[in-house]
Coordinates of C-alpha atoms in Angstrom, one line a residue:
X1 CA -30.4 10.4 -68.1
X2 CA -32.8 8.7 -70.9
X3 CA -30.3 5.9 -71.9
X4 CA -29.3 5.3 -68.8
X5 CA -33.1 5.3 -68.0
X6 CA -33.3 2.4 -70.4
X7 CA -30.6 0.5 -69.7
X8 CA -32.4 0.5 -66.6
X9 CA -35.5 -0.6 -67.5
X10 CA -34.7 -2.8 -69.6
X11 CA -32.5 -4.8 -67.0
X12 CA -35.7 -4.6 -64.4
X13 CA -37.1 -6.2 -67.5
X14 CA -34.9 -9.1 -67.9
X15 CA -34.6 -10.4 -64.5
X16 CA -38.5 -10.0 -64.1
X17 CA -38.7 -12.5 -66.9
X18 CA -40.3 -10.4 -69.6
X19 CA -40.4 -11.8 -73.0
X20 CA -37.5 -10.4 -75.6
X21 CA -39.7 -9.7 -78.0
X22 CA -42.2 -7.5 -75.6
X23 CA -38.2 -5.7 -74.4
X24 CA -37.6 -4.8 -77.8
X25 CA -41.2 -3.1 -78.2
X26 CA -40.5 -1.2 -75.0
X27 CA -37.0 -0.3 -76.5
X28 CA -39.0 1.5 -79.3
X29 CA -41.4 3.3 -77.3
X30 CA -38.9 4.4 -74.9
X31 CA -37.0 5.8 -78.0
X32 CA -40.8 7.5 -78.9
X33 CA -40.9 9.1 -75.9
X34 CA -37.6 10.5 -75.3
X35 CA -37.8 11.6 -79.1
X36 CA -40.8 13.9 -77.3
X37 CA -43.5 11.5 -79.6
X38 CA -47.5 12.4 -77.9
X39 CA -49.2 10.1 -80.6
X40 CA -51.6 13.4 -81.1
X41 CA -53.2 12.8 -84.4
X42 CA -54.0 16.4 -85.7
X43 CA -57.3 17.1 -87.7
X44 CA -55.7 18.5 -90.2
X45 CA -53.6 15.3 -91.3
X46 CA -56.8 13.3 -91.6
X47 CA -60.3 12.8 -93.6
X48 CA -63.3 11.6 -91.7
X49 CA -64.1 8.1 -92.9
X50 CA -68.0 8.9 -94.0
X51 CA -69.0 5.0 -96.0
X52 CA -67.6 2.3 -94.9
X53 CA -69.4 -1.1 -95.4
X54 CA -72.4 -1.9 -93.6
X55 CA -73.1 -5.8 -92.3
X56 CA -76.8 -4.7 -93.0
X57 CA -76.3 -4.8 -96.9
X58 CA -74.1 -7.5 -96.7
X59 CA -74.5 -11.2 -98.5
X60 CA -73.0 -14.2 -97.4
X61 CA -73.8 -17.7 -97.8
X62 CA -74.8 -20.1 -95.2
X63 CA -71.6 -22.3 -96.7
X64 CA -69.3 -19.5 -96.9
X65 CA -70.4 -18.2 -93.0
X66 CA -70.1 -21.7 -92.2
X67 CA -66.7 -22.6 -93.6
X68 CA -65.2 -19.2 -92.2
X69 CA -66.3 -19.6 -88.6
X70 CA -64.5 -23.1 -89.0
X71 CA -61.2 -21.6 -89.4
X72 CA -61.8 -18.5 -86.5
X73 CA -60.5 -18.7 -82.9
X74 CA -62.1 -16.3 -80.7
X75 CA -59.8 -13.9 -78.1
X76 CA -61.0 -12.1 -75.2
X77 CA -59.1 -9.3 -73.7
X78 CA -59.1 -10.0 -69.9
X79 CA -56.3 -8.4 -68.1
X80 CA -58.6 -5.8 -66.6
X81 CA -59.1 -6.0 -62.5
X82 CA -62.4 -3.4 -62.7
X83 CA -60.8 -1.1 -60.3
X84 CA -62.6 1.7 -61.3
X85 CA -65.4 -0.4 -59.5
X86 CA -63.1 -1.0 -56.3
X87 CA -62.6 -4.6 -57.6
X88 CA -59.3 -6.4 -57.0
X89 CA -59.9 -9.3 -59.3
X90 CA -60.8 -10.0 -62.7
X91 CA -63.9 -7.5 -63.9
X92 CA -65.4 -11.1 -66.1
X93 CA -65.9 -12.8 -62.9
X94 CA -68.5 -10.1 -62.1
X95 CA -72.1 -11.7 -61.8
X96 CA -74.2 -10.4 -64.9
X97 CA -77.2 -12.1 -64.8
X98 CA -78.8 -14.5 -63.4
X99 CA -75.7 -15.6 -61.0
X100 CA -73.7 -15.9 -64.5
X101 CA -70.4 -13.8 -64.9
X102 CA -68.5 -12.5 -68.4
X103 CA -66.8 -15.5 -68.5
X104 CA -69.9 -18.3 -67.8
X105 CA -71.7 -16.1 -70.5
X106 CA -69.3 -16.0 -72.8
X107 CA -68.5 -19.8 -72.5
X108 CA -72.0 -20.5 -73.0
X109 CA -71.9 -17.6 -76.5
X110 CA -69.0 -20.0 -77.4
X111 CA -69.9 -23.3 -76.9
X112 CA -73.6 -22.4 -78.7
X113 CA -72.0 -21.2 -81.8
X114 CA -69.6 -24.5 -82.0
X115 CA -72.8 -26.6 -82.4
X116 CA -74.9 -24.5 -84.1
X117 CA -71.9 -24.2 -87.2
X118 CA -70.3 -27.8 -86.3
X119 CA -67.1 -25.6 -85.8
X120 CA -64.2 -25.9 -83.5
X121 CA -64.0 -22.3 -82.9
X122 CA -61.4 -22.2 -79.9
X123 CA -62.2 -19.5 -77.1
X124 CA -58.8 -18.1 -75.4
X125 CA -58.0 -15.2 -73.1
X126 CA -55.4 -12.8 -72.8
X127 CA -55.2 -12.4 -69.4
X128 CA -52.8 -10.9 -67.2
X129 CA -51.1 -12.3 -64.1
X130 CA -53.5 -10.6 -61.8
X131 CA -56.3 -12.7 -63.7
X132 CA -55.2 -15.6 -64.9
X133 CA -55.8 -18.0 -62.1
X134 CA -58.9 -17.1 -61.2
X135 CA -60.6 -16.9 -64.7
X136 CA -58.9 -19.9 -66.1
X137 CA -61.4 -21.8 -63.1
X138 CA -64.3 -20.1 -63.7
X139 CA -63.5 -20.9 -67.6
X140 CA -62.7 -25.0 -66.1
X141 CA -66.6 -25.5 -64.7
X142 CA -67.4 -25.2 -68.3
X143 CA -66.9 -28.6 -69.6
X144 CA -65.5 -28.8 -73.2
X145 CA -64.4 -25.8 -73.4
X146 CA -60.7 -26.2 -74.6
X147 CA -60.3 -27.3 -77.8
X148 CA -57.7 -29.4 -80.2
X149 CA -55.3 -28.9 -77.0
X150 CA -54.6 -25.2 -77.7
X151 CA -54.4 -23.5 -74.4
X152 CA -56.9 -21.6 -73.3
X153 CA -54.8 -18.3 -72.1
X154 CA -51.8 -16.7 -73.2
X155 CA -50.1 -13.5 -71.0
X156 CA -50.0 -10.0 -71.6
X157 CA -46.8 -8.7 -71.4
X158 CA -45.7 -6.1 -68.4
X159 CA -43.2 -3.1 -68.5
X160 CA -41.9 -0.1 -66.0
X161 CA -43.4 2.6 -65.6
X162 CA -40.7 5.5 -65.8
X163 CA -41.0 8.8 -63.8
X164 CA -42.0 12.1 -65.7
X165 CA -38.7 13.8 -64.3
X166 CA -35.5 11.8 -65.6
X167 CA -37.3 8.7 -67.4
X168 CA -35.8 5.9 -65.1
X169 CA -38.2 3.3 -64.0
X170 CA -39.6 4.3 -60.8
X171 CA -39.1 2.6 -57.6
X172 CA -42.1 2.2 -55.0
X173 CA -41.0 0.1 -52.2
X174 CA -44.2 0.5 -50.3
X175 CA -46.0 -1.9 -53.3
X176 CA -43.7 -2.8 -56.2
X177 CA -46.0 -4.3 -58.0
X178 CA -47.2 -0.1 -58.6
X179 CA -44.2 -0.1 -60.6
X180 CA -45.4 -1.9 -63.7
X181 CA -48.1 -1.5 -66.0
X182 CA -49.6 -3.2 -69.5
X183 CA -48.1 -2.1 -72.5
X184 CA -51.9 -1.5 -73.2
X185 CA -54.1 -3.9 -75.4
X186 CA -51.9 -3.4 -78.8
X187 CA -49.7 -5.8 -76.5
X188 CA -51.7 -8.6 -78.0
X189 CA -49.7 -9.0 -81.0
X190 CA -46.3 -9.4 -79.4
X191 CA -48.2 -11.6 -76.2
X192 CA -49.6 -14.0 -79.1
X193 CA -46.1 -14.1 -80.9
X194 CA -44.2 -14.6 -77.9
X195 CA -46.0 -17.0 -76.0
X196 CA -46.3 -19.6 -78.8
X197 CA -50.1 -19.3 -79.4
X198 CA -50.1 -17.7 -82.7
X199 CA -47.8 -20.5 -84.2
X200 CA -50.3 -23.1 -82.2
X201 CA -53.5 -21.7 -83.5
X202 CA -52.0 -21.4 -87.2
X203 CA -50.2 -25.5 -86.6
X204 CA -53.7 -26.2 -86.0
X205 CA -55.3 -25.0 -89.0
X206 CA -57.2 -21.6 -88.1
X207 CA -57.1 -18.6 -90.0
X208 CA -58.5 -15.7 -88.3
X209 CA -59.4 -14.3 -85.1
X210 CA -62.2 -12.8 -83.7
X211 CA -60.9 -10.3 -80.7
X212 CA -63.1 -8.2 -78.4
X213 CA -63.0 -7.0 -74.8
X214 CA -64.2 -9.6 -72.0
X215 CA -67.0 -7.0 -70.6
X216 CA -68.8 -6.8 -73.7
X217 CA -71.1 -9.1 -74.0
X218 CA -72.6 -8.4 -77.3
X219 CA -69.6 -9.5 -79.2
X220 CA -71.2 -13.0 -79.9
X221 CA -69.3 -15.5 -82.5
X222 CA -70.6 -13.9 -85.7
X223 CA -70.5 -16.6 -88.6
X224 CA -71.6 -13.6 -91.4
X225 CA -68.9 -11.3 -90.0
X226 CA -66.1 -14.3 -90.3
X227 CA -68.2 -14.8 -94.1
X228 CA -67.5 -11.2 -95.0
X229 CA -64.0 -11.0 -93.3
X230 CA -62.9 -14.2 -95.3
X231 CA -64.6 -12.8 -98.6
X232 CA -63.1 -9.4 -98.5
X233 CA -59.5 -10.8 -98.4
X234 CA -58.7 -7.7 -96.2
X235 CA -55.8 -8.9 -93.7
X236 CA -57.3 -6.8 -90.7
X237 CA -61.1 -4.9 -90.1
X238 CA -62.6 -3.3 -87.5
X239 CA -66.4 -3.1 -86.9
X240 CA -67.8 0.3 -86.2
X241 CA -71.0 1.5 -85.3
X242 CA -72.8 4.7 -85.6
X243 CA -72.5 7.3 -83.2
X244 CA -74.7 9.4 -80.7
X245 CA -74.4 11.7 -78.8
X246 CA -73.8 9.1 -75.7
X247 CA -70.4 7.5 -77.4
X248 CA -68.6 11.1 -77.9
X249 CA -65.5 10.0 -75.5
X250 CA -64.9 6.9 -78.2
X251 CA -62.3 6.4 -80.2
X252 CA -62.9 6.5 -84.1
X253 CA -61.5 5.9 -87.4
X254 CA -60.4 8.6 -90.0
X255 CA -58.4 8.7 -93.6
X256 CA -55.0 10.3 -93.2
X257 CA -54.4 12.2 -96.2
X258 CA -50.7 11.5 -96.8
X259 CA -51.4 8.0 -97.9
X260 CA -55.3 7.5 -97.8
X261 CA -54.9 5.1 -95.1
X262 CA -57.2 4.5 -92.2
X263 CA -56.2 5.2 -88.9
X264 CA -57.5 5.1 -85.3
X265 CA -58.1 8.1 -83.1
X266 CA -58.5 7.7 -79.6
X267 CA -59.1 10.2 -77.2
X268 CA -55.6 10.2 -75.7
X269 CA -54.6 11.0 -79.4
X270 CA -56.2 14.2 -79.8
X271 CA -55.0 17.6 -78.8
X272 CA -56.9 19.3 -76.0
X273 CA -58.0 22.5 -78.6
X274 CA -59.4 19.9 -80.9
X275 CA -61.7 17.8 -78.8
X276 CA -64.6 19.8 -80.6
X277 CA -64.0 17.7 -83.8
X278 CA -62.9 14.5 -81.9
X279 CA -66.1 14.8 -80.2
X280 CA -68.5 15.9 -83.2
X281 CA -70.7 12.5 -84.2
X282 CA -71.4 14.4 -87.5
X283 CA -68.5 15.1 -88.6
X284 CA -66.8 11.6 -87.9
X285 CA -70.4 9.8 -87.5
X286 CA -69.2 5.9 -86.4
X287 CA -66.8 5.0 -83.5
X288 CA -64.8 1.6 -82.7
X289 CA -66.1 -1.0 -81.1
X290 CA -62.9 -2.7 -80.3
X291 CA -64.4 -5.5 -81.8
X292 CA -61.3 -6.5 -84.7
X293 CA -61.3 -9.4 -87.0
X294 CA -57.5 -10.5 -88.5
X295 CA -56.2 -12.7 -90.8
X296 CA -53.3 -14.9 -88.3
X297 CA -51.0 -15.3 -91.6
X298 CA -50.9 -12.0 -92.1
X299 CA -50.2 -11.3 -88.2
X300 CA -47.5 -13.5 -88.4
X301 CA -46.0 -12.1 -91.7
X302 CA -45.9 -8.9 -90.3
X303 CA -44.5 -9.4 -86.6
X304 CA -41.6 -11.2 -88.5
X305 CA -40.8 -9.2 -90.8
X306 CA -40.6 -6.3 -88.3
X307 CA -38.6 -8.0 -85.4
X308 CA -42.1 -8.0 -83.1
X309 CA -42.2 -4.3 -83.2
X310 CA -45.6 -3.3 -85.2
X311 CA -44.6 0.3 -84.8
X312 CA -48.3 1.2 -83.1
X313 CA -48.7 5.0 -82.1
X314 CA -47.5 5.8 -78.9
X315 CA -50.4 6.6 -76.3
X316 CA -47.9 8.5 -73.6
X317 CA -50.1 8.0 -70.6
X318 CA -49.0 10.0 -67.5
X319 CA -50.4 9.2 -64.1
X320 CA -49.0 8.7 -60.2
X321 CA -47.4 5.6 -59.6
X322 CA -49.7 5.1 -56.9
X323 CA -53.2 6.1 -58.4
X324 CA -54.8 6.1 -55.2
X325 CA -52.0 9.0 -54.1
X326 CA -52.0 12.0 -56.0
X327 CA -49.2 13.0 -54.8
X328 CA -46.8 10.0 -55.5
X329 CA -44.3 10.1 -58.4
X330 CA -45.4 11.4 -62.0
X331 CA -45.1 8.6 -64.2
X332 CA -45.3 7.6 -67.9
X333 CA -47.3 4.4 -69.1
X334 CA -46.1 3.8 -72.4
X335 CA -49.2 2.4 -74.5
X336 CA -50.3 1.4 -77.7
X337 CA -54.1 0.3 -78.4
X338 CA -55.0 -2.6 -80.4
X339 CA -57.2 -1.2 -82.9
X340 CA -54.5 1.2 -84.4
X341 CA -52.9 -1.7 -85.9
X342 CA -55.2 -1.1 -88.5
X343 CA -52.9 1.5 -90.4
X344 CA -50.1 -1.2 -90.3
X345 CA -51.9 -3.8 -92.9
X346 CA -52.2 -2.1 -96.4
X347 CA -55.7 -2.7 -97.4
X348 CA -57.2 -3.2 -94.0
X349 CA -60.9 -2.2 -93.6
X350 CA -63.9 -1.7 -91.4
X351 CA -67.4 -2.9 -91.4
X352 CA -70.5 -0.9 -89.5
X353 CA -72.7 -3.4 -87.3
X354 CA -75.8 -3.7 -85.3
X355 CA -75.7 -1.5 -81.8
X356 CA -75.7 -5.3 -80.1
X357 CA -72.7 -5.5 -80.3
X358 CA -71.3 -2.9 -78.2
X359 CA -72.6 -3.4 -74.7
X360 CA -69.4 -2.6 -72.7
X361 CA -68.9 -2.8 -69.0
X362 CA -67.4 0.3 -67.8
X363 CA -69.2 1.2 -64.6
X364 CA -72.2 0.3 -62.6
X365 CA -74.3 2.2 -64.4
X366 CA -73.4 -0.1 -67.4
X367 CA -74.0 -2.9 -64.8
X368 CA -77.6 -2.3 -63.8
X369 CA -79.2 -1.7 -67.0
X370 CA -77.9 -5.5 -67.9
X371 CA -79.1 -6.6 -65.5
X372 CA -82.4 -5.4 -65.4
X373 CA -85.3 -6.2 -67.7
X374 CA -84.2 -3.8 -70.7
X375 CA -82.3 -7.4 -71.8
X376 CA -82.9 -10.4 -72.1
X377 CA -80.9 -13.4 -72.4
X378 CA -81.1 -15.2 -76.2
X379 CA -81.0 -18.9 -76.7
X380 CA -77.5 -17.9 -78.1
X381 CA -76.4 -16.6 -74.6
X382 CA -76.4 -13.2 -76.0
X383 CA -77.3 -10.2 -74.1
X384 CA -79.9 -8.2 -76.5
X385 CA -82.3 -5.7 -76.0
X386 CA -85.8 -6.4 -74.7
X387 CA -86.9 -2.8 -75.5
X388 CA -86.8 -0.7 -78.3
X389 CA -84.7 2.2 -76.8
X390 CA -82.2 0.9 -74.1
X391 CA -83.1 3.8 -70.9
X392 CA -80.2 6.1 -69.6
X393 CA -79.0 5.4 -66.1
X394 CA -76.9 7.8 -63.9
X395 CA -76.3 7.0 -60.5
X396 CA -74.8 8.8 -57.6
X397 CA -70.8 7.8 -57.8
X398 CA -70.5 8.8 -54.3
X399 CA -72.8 6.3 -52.7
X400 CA -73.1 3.6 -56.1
X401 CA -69.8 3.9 -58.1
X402 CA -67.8 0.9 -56.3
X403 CA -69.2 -2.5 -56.7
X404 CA -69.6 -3.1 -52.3
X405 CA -71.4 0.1 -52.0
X406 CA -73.9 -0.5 -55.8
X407 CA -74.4 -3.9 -54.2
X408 CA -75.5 -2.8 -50.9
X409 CA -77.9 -0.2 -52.6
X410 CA -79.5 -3.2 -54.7
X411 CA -79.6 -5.9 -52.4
X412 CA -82.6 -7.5 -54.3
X413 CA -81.2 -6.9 -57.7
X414 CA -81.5 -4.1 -60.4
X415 CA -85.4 -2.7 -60.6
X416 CA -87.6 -3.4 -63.6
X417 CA -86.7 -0.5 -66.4
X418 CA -88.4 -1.6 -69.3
X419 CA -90.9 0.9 -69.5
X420 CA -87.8 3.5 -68.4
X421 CA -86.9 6.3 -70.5
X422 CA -83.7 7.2 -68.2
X423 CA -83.2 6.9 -64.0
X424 CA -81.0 9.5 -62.4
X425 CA -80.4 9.0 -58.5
X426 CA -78.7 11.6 -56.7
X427 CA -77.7 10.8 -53.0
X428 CA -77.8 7.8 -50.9
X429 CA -80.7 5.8 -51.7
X430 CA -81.6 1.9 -51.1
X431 CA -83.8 0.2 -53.3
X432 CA -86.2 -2.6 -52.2
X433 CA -87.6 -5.6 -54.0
X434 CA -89.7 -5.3 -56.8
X435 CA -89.3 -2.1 -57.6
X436 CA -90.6 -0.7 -60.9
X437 CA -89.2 2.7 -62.6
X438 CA -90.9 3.9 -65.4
X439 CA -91.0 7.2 -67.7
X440 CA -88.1 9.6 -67.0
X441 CA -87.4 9.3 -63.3
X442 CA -85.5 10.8 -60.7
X443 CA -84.7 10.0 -57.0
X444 CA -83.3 13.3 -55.3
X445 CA -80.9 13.8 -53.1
X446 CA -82.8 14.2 -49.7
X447 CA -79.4 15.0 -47.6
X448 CA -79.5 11.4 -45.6
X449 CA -79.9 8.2 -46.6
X450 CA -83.5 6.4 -48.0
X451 CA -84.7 3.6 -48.8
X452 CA -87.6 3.0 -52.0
X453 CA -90.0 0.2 -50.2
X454 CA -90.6 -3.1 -51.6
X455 CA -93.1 -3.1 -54.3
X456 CA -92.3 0.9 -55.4
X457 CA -93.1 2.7 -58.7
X458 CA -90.8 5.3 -59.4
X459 CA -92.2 7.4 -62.6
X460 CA -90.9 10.5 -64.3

């Protein structure tokens, strides 16, 4: 059934209007995955990558910093609805602080680093069709904001899912639209390439781009970094940062010994059995930011010499076609992440930054702490911490993991936790204004629901 599977697919393809370069990167997973491909890396085939440079020891000139944020566009990966927080729209449009979203923050990070270097340095998102409307006008009440008339979007690319049994594409008649997915974030290459902005951004003189993910705010236009990036020649880095025991679940670089090149591991990558070394911040001691730097020439050198198709691991991603029913079709998402193109560009390399610039977005828990006290907001619209530890927050997912019911349990916003070492709340609690949590505290679960009064102190 597998080529008929793709004939299939590929037609579905076609009439939907997907680009022919993104149809011929399918056509190569496809092949991947009926070749039985997992993308496991094994820890056998690789070295752990124990020195890689550090920004701290780093020198760069103010003119060198200066001239290489002139020729750096910034992307933002924002295809992502935040459905793991019961949203339905784009997860940038999420208030952060102060009434300000992702995007308003992220705007203002932009638009502060274009004056402060006298650069152009364009800002544009790769959104997908779920999110491009609505974040293109909260980008438009930011006047200014586009640049040299470069666009300030470009769409990530869309493909079948195809069922676990026979690897057609699977049909879902009750929602349709459950029977497509992203290609994952490694779709970024073929999306620039084959939706013009690549060639516009290199017609229009820049050099490089500076990519991160839309919910992490601590990715703020880095002038040193682009210094560094330009100096080093390298066509593609990654920044890293050292990890603890909190970032276990990242994904991280390693040597592979068959041709000393580096590589990225993510969890999907690595063999049940071998979590323990996946998962050991000793033995492979920094993770990836997602935070990438390339050089656009060599982007473009390489997506044309290979017909599009970068030849990125397969991540074989099985779920249900309808995630919220467990008992729908098995399905294959056939993925690719962005930061393994960094074993496709010979003399690619990796730089280790501060911690503030990894302050991801992935649940609510992530969403209280900035917004509380523990940050503050810099003249530079960056999100940076106020204290010297940032405290560990765990809430209840039953009663605080979507973003109605975590809303409706902070009506008055997040609680002050500066002087917090960590806040763990089990069961359905409400918290009033002005609260203050301090030490290690803990709200149990007292079997109904409670409210902590206006004015509390919660200490551990």
């Amino acid at each position: 059934m597998s080529a008929e599977g793709l004939a299939q697919a590929q037609d579905k393809m076609r009439e939907a209007g997907v680009a022919p370069a993104a149809i011929d990167v399918f056509t190569h997973y496809y092949g991947e995955l009926e070749a039985g491909a997992t993308g496991l890396v094994l820890e056998e085939t690789i070295e752990p990558l124990l020195d890689p440079d550090k920004l701290a020891d780093v020198e760069i000139s103010e003119e060198a910093a200066a001239a290489a944020i002139q020729k750096t566009a910034v992307i933002k990966l924002n295809g992502g609805l935040g459905t793991s927080m019961g949203m339905d729209k784009a997860k940038s449009l999420l208030p952060v602080r102060d009434g300000k979203s992702f995007l308003d923050i992220i705007a203002a990070q932009v638009l502060h680093a274009r004056e402060a270097y006298g650069a152009r340095l364009p800002l544009v998102l790769m959104n997908s069709f779920r999110t491009q409307d609505d974040s293109l006008a909260e980008l438009g009440k930011h006047a200014g904001i586009e640049v040299d008339g470069l666009p300030l979007d470009f769409l990530q690319n869309r493909e079948p899912k195809i069922r676990v049994d026979d690897l057609t594409p699977v049909d879902w008649p009750a929602d349709p639209s459950l029977e497509w997915c992203p290609p994952g974030h490694g779709d970024i290459y073929t999306a620039l390439l084959s939706s013009g902005v690549l060639d516009a951004l290199l017609d229009a003189g820049f050099l490089y781009a500076s990519v991160s993910n839309s919910d992490n705010l601590g990715a703020v236009p880095n002038a040193q970094i682009a210094g560094w990036f330009a100096q080093s020649g390298a066509p593609y880095a990654a920044e890293l940062c050292p990890r603890t025991p909190a970032d276990r679940k990242g994904g991280h670089l390693a040597i592979r010994k068959a041709d000393g090149q580096l590589i990225l591991r993510d969890t999907a990558q690595t063999a049940p059995e071998e979590m323990d070394y996946f998962t050991d911040e000793f033995r492979h001691p920094f993770f990836h930011t997602n935070n990438l730097w390339f050089d656009l020439v060599a982007i473009k050198k390489a997506l044309t010499e290979r017909g599009a198709v970068l030849g990125l691991p397969l991540i074989r991603n099985e779920k249900t076609v309808d995630p919220t029913d467990g008992n729908s079709p098995k399905v294959y998402q056939l993925e690719s992440a962005m930061g393994a193109a960094i074993e496709v560009f010979e003399g690619a390399t990796a730089i280790v930054v501060g911690r503030e610039r990894f302050l991801p977005v992935k649940t609510t828990n992530d969403l209280l702490l900035l917004r509380s006290d523990a940050y503050e907001l810099g003249d530079d619209a960056g999100l940076r911490l106020a204290v010297e530890t940032a405290p560990l927050i765990d809430l209840d997912s039953k009663h605080f993991k979507t973003m109605a019911k975590f809303g409706a349990r902070f009506p008055h916003g997040a609680p002050s936790l500066k002087d917090a070492s960590s806040l763990t709340v089990k069961g359905d609690w409400t918290f009033g204004a002005n609260v203050t949590v301090t030490g290690d505290a803990l709200l149990a679960d007292e079997g109904d629901a409670r409210t902590l009064g206006d004015g509390s102190t919660l200490a551990g």
